[in-house]
């Protein structure tokens, strides 16, 4: 296997890292890309607002997911868990020792490449891997690269060196970026999930009140809670909910906020849901105790209320988005069904359901509930009483209005 290794402090990981990683991955036709956040020297005093090592690790994981390479990209904690500052030569030697059959390529930006001979044990590094240097700015010309490449090639005759300029790559200095973040700028230089994570944890002294986030900020924060594969679903739900709110006269801003947060705890395990319920005093019945699927609606509503300060209407829409309940409000119905028919959903009958929803909301929601119940029955999943009661109440209501 051909494996690219890209180390850095990732403080924070930004779009420059991602663009470079992606370009090298493709140009070198790598099979794997391993991102390795560096450890920090134990004696070094970090400026206020600095992320901890594990927060840098988490941000790097969020950023890595945005590459869309799935299992082909991994984030390794070996330098962070080793503690203190690591020499690249040790890291590479360790990786090569563990994976002797694989071919390693060390990714680095221009500044690192230009001073490579001054690193600790460069010959040791070159014994175990090739180096892939990329120009990060328009100014890093191939000419400059060539001189250094020739020098290294002469000094280390067996070295494998590959240089590439990545056209249009965004040049971002982490130092400047941190200063920008402090001033409330720079969010556009980060993957939304990473920016959301920074806001959520108040890193780099960003001063935001989580209870007063703008819709844009809330979107980033919401995305930072999600697994990469769920992002299109949540953005699709927002889109569908806007359309439905416009058709049926609901408050667009509120339904958008509800849609963005509706699955924000979907990533959690059952124990984590139960811990959140305990923390926020959420009552849990016997069936819910066994089902993360049922609990995610309640824990997401709890975060919406207690962490993000959302109003009752928004929280209720989130709370009832999985089961529904008797006497659902317009907002609750819209979120329930937007979740079901949003553009990325593809199941037999979805087109018919979409049509029905835009013709008559109640009839559409009822159809959705009937489908869900039938599907769960066929799979032997225990149905929550709220689900059944919600369906019965809506059925009665639609039958009554038909009879009139
Ligand atoms: O979170 P999503 O996947 O976007 O959708 P959702 O919140 O509507 O549903 C999540 C899961 O919950 C889905 O697999 C179906 C399941 N579910 C819905 N109603 C009930 C239920 N599971 C049980 N056990 N009982 C229910 O009444
Ligand atoms: Fe859900
Ligand atoms: Fe959902």
mmCIF file of C-alpha atoms in Angstrom, residues 241-242 245-246 250-257:
data_model
loop_
_atom_site.group_PDB
_atom_site.id
_atom_site.type_symbol
_atom_site.label_atom_id
_atom_site.label_comp_id
_atom_site.label_asym_id
_atom_site.label_seq_id
_atom_site.Cartn_x
_atom_site.Cartn_y
_atom_site.Cartn_z
ATOM 1 C CA UNK A 241 -38.445 22.348 5.998
ATOM 2 C CA UNK A 242 -38.039 25.805 4.439
ATOM 3 C CA UNK A 245 -42.848 26.328 6.036
ATOM 4 C CA UNK A 246 -43.384 28.559 3.015
ATOM 5 C CA UNK A 250 -44.800 28.478 9.475
ATOM 6 C CA UNK A 251 -41.927 30.608 10.770
ATOM 7 C CA UNK A 252 -39.003 29.863 8.488
ATOM 8 C CA UNK A 253 -36.169 30.873 10.834
ATOM 9 C CA UNK A 254 -37.485 28.690 13.655
ATOM 10 C CA UNK A 255 -38.042 25.631 11.508
ATOM 11 C CA UNK A 256 -34.537 26.010 10.073
ATOM 12 C CA UNK A 257 -33.023 26.056 13.549
#
